[in-house]
């Protein structure tokens, strides 16, 4: 079947993606800068993202699962699998060209018994999510393993308040205390927000995800990071809604005066969450077009009274600068990216 013309597009700015990686690489100083491309490259498309970042100079890639690693195998990159090796993963883990990030004592024993080869290890320094304990590491848990990267993960890297910074410092210091304790060739602690915490957090490798894709987890990154994802939707109908009539589900929006309304092909099934109801917006020809009423599964209404030039079949650019879109919708920047879904044509330039 020929590919069908989709009424919804993600314009993806490849220069901005590569530029964001270069900015993070510069901020990381002498540490290497990798890329988290789990969840299909945070919704953008892992193969496209990883290929572009590899071209920019990125050498270390992180996914969550072996299926995600297998999808990247044709690119021939260095890939680490953050969730390690479950019993059911072992066959794939021995066959797919990627390293597990071992994160439990059971996984360590499984990998050693299988003679699995080079691995990474996650140490828990206080987040209490994944990772083996620093005490077990000191007691020799990792003896006999060929470890590339020893990792830990920050719980509060994007917290700008004093309690968050105290937690960051406690984790940094606990992690730094493991230097030289294992055979690992390097250490890695920082995600995107961690890169902004300064040189003491960079160790040998940083692992940003969000900021590569235009997310800004700490204000100090705002000048360095550019928007990558630009959704565009087609107008399916333009209509005049008379004063006092309502628009959309549950009739939550009522026209104060005769209002020009455009219905666009976008909805919460595309990751345009209901939190954008009455709060989101779009742009056309330099005019802002506010969302009115409830976001539906597949449709959104815009007030286009200020845009006489817009007609059925025209396209509008959805406001999607991540910090502002997160504030408007009540979703996190991560959720906005990873929920984008499969109904968009993804067009890279
Ligand atoms: C997802 C993830 C990252 C990337 O985090 P961002 O906040 O998106 O930069 C880094 N390390 C680990 C262990 C992760 O799970």
Coordinates of C-alpha atoms and ligand atoms in Angstrom, one line a residue:
X1 CA 0.0 0.0 0.0
X2 CA 1.4 3.5 -0.8
X3 CA 2.0 5.5 2.4
X4 CA -1.0 7.6 3.3
X5 CA -0.8 11.3 3.7
X6 CA -1.1 12.0 7.5
X7 CA -2.8 15.1 8.9
X8 CA -0.3 15.3 11.7
X9 CA 3.4 15.9 11.6
X10 CA 6.4 16.2 13.9
X11 CA 9.0 18.4 12.4
X12 CA 12.2 17.3 14.0
X13 CA 15.2 19.6 13.9
X14 CA 18.3 17.5 13.4
X15 CA 20.6 20.5 13.8
X16 CA 19.1 21.4 17.1
X17 CA 19.4 17.7 18.3
X18 CA 23.1 17.6 17.3
X19 CA 23.7 21.1 18.7
X20 CA 22.1 20.1 22.1
X21 CA 24.5 17.1 22.2
X22 CA 27.5 19.4 21.5
X23 CA 26.4 21.8 24.1
X24 CA 26.1 19.1 26.7
X25 CA 29.4 17.6 25.6
X26 CA 31.0 21.0 26.1
X27 CA 29.4 21.4 29.6
X28 CA 30.7 17.9 30.5
X29 CA 34.3 19.2 30.2
X30 CA 36.7 16.3 29.9
X31 CA 34.0 13.7 30.5
X32 CA 32.5 11.9 27.5
X33 CA 28.9 12.7 26.6
X34 CA 26.6 9.8 25.8
X35 CA 22.9 9.7 25.0
X36 CA 19.8 8.1 26.6
X37 CA 17.7 6.9 23.7
X38 CA 15.3 4.6 25.6
X39 CA 11.6 4.7 24.9
X40 CA 12.3 5.0 21.2
X41 CA 14.5 8.0 21.6
X42 CA 12.1 9.7 24.0
X43 CA 9.4 9.3 21.3
X44 CA 11.3 10.8 18.4
X45 CA 12.6 7.5 16.9
X46 CA 15.6 5.8 18.4
X47 CA 17.3 4.8 15.2
X48 CA 17.0 8.3 13.7
X49 CA 18.2 9.9 16.9
X50 CA 21.1 7.5 17.5
X51 CA 22.3 7.8 13.9
X52 CA 22.3 11.6 14.0
X53 CA 24.1 11.7 17.4
X54 CA 26.7 9.2 16.3
X55 CA 27.4 11.5 13.4
X56 CA 27.8 14.4 15.8
X57 CA 30.4 12.4 17.8
X58 CA 28.4 10.6 20.4
X59 CA 29.8 7.1 21.3
X60 CA 27.7 5.8 24.2
X61 CA 24.0 5.0 24.0
X62 CA 21.6 3.9 26.7
X63 CA 18.3 2.0 26.3
X64 CA 16.0 0.3 28.9
X65 CA 15.5 -3.1 27.3
X66 CA 17.1 -5.7 25.0
X67 CA 14.4 -5.2 22.4
X68 CA 15.4 -1.5 22.3
X69 CA 19.1 -2.6 22.0
X70 CA 18.2 -5.1 19.2
X71 CA 16.5 -2.3 17.3
X72 CA 19.8 -0.3 17.3
X73 CA 22.0 -3.2 16.4
X74 CA 22.2 -2.4 12.7
X75 CA 23.9 0.9 13.5
X76 CA 26.9 -0.8 15.2
X77 CA 27.0 1.5 18.2
X78 CA 28.1 0.9 21.8
X79 CA 24.8 0.4 23.6
X80 CA 24.1 -0.2 27.3
X81 CA 20.9 -1.8 28.6
X82 CA 19.8 0.0 31.8
X83 CA 17.5 -2.7 33.1
X84 CA 20.2 -5.4 33.1
X85 CA 19.7 -9.1 32.5
X86 CA 16.6 -10.8 33.8
X87 CA 16.5 -14.6 33.5
X88 CA 14.4 -14.3 30.4
X89 CA 16.9 -11.8 28.8
X90 CA 20.0 -14.0 29.0
X91 CA 19.8 -15.5 25.5
X92 CA 19.2 -12.1 23.9
X93 CA 21.9 -10.6 26.1
X94 CA 24.5 -13.0 24.9
X95 CA 23.4 -12.5 21.2
X96 CA 22.7 -8.8 20.9
X97 CA 25.7 -6.5 20.6
X98 CA 25.1 -4.5 23.8
X99 CA 26.2 -4.5 27.4
X100 CA 23.9 -5.0 30.3
X101 CA 23.9 -2.6 33.2
X102 CA 23.9 -5.1 36.0
X103 CA 21.7 -3.7 38.8
X104 CA 21.0 -6.5 41.3
X105 CA 23.1 -9.1 43.0
X106 CA 21.2 -11.8 41.2
X107 CA 22.0 -10.2 37.8
X108 CA 25.7 -10.0 38.8
X109 CA 25.7 -13.8 39.6
X110 CA 23.7 -14.6 36.4
X111 CA 26.1 -12.6 34.2
X112 CA 29.2 -14.1 35.9
X113 CA 27.9 -17.7 35.7
X114 CA 27.0 -17.2 32.0
X115 CA 30.5 -15.9 31.2
X116 CA 28.8 -12.9 29.6
X117 CA 31.8 -10.6 29.1
X118 CA 32.1 -6.9 29.4
X119 CA 29.3 -5.3 31.4
X120 CA 28.3 -2.0 33.2
X121 CA 27.1 -1.9 36.8
X122 CA 24.6 0.4 38.5
X123 CA 25.3 1.2 42.1
X124 CA 22.5 2.7 44.3
X125 CA 23.7 5.8 46.1
X126 CA 20.4 6.8 47.6
X127 CA 17.6 6.8 45.0
X128 CA 16.5 3.3 46.0
X129 CA 15.4 2.4 42.5
X130 CA 17.9 0.1 40.6
X131 CA 21.4 -0.7 41.7
X132 CA 23.6 -2.8 44.0
X133 CA 24.7 -1.3 47.3
X134 CA 28.1 0.4 47.7
X135 CA 28.8 -1.8 50.8
X136 CA 28.3 -5.0 48.7
X137 CA 30.7 -3.5 46.0
X138 CA 33.3 -2.8 48.7
X139 CA 32.8 -6.4 50.0
X140 CA 33.9 -7.7 46.6
X141 CA 30.5 -8.4 44.9
X142 CA 31.9 -7.4 41.5
X143 CA 35.1 -9.5 41.7
X144 CA 35.9 -11.3 38.4
X145 CA 33.6 -9.1 36.2
X146 CA 35.0 -7.1 33.3
X147 CA 33.3 -3.8 33.9
X148 CA 33.3 -1.0 31.4
X149 CA 31.3 1.7 33.3
X150 CA 30.3 1.9 37.0
X151 CA 27.2 4.0 37.2
X152 CA 24.8 5.6 39.7
X153 CA 21.8 7.8 39.1
X154 CA 20.7 11.1 40.8
X155 CA 17.3 11.3 42.4
X156 CA 17.1 15.1 42.6
X157 CA 19.3 16.5 39.8
X158 CA 16.5 18.7 38.6
X159 CA 15.6 20.1 42.1
X160 CA 16.9 23.6 42.5
X161 CA 16.1 23.9 46.3
X162 CA 18.5 23.3 49.2
X163 CA 17.1 19.8 50.1
X164 CA 17.6 18.6 46.5
X165 CA 21.1 20.0 46.4
X166 CA 22.0 18.3 49.7
X167 CA 20.8 15.0 48.2
X168 CA 22.8 15.5 45.1
X169 CA 25.9 16.2 47.1
X170 CA 25.4 13.1 49.3
X171 CA 25.0 10.9 46.2
X172 CA 28.0 12.5 44.5
X173 CA 30.2 11.9 47.5
X174 CA 29.0 8.3 48.0
X175 CA 29.7 7.6 44.4
X176 CA 33.1 9.3 44.4
X177 CA 34.0 7.1 47.3
X178 CA 33.9 4.1 45.0
X179 CA 36.7 5.4 42.7
X180 CA 39.3 2.7 42.4
X181 CA 37.3 0.1 44.3
X182 CA 36.3 -1.8 41.2
X183 CA 38.0 -2.6 37.8
X184 CA 35.6 -0.3 36.0
X185 CA 37.4 1.7 33.3
X186 CA 35.3 4.8 34.1
X187 CA 32.4 6.1 36.2
X188 CA 29.2 7.9 35.3
X189 CA 26.6 9.7 37.4
X190 CA 24.9 12.6 35.6
X191 CA 21.7 12.7 33.5
X192 CA 20.8 16.0 31.7
X193 CA 20.1 17.9 34.9
X194 CA 23.3 16.4 36.5
X195 CA 25.4 17.9 33.6
X196 CA 24.2 21.3 34.8
X197 CA 25.4 20.6 38.4
X198 CA 29.1 21.2 37.4
X199 CA 32.3 19.4 36.8
X200 CA 32.2 17.4 40.1
X201 CA 29.3 15.5 38.8
X202 CA 30.6 14.6 35.3
X203 CA 33.1 11.8 36.3
X204 CA 34.2 10.0 33.0
X205 CA 30.9 9.9 31.2
X206 CA 27.5 11.8 31.3
X207 CA 24.2 10.3 30.1
X208 CA 21.8 13.0 29.1
X209 CA 18.4 12.2 27.6
X210 CA 15.8 14.9 28.1
X211 CA 18.0 17.9 27.2
X212 CA 19.1 16.4 23.9
X213 CA 15.4 16.5 22.8
X214 CA 14.9 20.1 23.9
X215 CA 13.9 19.6 27.5
X216 CA 15.2 22.0 30.1
X217 CA 15.4 20.3 33.6
X218 CA 17.4 23.2 35.2
X219 CA 17.1 26.8 34.4
X220 CA 20.8 27.2 33.8
X221 CA 20.6 25.0 30.7
X222 CA 18.0 27.3 29.0
X223 CA 20.6 29.3 27.0
X224 CA 22.3 26.1 25.7
X225 CA 19.4 23.9 24.7
X226 CA 17.2 24.4 21.6
X227 CA 13.7 23.1 20.8
X228 CA 13.9 19.9 18.6
X229 CA 10.2 18.8 18.4
X230 CA 7.7 20.9 16.5
X231 CA 4.2 19.4 16.1
X232 CA 2.0 20.6 13.2
X233 CA -1.6 19.7 12.6
X234 CA -4.0 20.2 9.7
X235 CA -7.3 22.2 10.0
X236 CA -10.2 19.8 9.3
X237 CA -12.9 22.4 9.5
X238 CA -13.3 26.1 10.1
X239 CA -16.6 27.3 11.4
X240 CA -18.3 30.4 13.0
X241 CA -19.5 29.6 16.5
X242 CA -22.3 32.1 17.4
X243 CA -22.3 34.0 20.7
X244 CA -23.5 31.9 23.6
X245 CA -23.0 28.5 21.8
X246 CA -20.5 26.0 23.3
X247 CA -17.6 24.1 21.9
X248 CA -16.5 20.5 22.6
X249 CA -17.2 17.8 25.2
X250 CA -19.2 18.7 28.2
X251 CA -19.8 22.2 26.7
X252 CA -17.1 23.7 28.9
X253 CA -16.3 26.6 26.6
X254 CA -19.0 29.1 25.7
X255 CA -18.6 31.9 23.1
X256 CA -18.7 35.3 24.6
X257 CA -19.2 36.7 21.1
X258 CA -19.3 35.3 17.6
X259 CA -16.1 33.3 17.3
X260 CA -14.1 31.8 14.4
X261 CA -13.0 28.3 15.3
X262 CA -10.7 25.8 13.6
X263 CA -10.8 22.1 14.4
X264 CA -7.5 20.4 14.1
X265 CA -6.4 16.8 13.7
X266 CA -4.7 16.4 17.1
X267 CA -5.8 15.0 20.5
X268 CA -4.8 13.2 23.7
X269 CA -4.3 10.0 21.8
X270 CA -1.3 11.8 20.2
X271 CA 0.1 12.9 23.5
X272 CA -1.6 16.3 23.4
X273 CA -3.0 15.8 26.9
X274 CA -6.3 17.0 28.3
X275 CA -4.3 19.4 30.5
X276 CA -3.9 21.6 27.4
X277 CA -7.7 22.2 27.4
X278 CA -8.2 26.0 27.4
X279 CA -4.5 26.4 28.1
X280 CA -2.5 25.2 25.0
X281 CA -2.1 27.1 21.8
X282 CA -0.9 27.1 18.2
X283 CA 0.7 29.6 15.8
X284 CA 0.0 30.6 12.2
X285 CA 1.5 33.5 10.4
X286 CA 2.7 35.1 13.6
X287 CA -0.8 34.9 15.3
X288 CA -1.4 32.9 18.5
X289 CA -4.4 30.7 18.3
X290 CA -5.6 29.6 21.8
X291 CA -7.0 26.2 22.5
X292 CA -10.7 26.5 23.5
X293 CA -12.7 23.8 25.4
X294 CA -11.7 20.2 26.0
X295 CA -9.0 18.4 24.1
X296 CA -10.7 15.3 22.6
X297 CA -9.0 12.0 21.7
X298 CA -8.3 13.1 18.1
X299 CA -9.4 16.7 17.9
X300 CA -8.7 20.1 19.3
X301 CA -10.6 23.4 18.8
X302 CA -8.6 26.7 18.3
X303 CA -9.9 30.3 18.4
X304 CA -8.8 31.6 15.0
X305 CA -10.8 34.9 15.1
X306 CA -7.5 36.7 14.7
X307 CA -6.4 34.7 11.7
X308 CA -8.9 35.4 8.8
X309 CA -6.4 33.9 6.4
X310 CA -6.7 30.3 7.8
X311 CA -8.9 27.8 6.0
X312 CA -9.7 24.1 6.0
X313 CA -6.6 22.2 4.8
X314 CA -4.1 24.8 6.2
X315 CA -1.6 23.7 8.8
X316 CA -0.9 25.3 12.2
X317 CA 2.2 24.9 14.4
X318 CA 1.4 23.7 17.9
X319 CA 3.1 25.5 20.8
X320 CA 5.5 22.8 22.2
X321 CA 8.5 24.5 23.8
X322 CA 8.8 21.9 26.5
X323 CA 9.1 23.9 29.7
X324 CA 6.1 26.1 28.8
X325 CA 4.1 23.2 27.4
X326 CA 4.8 21.2 30.7
X327 CA 3.6 24.2 32.7
X328 CA 0.5 24.6 30.6
X329 CA -0.5 21.0 30.6
X330 CA 0.6 19.9 34.1
X331 CA 2.6 17.0 32.5
X332 CA 6.3 16.6 32.8
X333 CA 8.6 17.4 29.9
X334 CA 9.4 13.7 29.8
X335 CA 5.8 12.7 29.5
X336 CA 5.1 15.2 26.7
X337 CA 8.0 13.7 24.6
X338 CA 7.5 10.0 25.3
X339 CA 3.7 10.2 24.7
X340 CA 3.9 11.6 21.2
X341 CA 2.7 8.3 19.7
X342 CA 2.5 6.8 16.2
X343 CA 0.1 9.0 14.3
X344 CA 2.6 11.7 13.4
X345 CA 4.6 11.7 10.2
X346 CA 8.1 12.3 11.6
X347 CA 10.0 14.6 9.3
X348 CA 13.7 15.3 10.0
X349 CA 15.6 18.1 8.5
Ligands
LIG1 C1 16.8 7.9 31.6 C2 18.1 7.9 32.2 C3 19.1 8.9 32.0 C4 18.7 10.1 31.2 O1 18.0 11.0 32.0 P1 17.5 12.4 31.6 O2 16.9 13.0 32.8 O3 16.5 12.2 30.5 O4 18.7 13.2 31.1 C5 20.3 8.7 32.5 N1 20.6 7.6 33.3 C6 19.7 6.7 33.6 C7 20.1 5.5 34.5 C8 18.4 6.8 33.1 O5 17.5 5.9 33.4

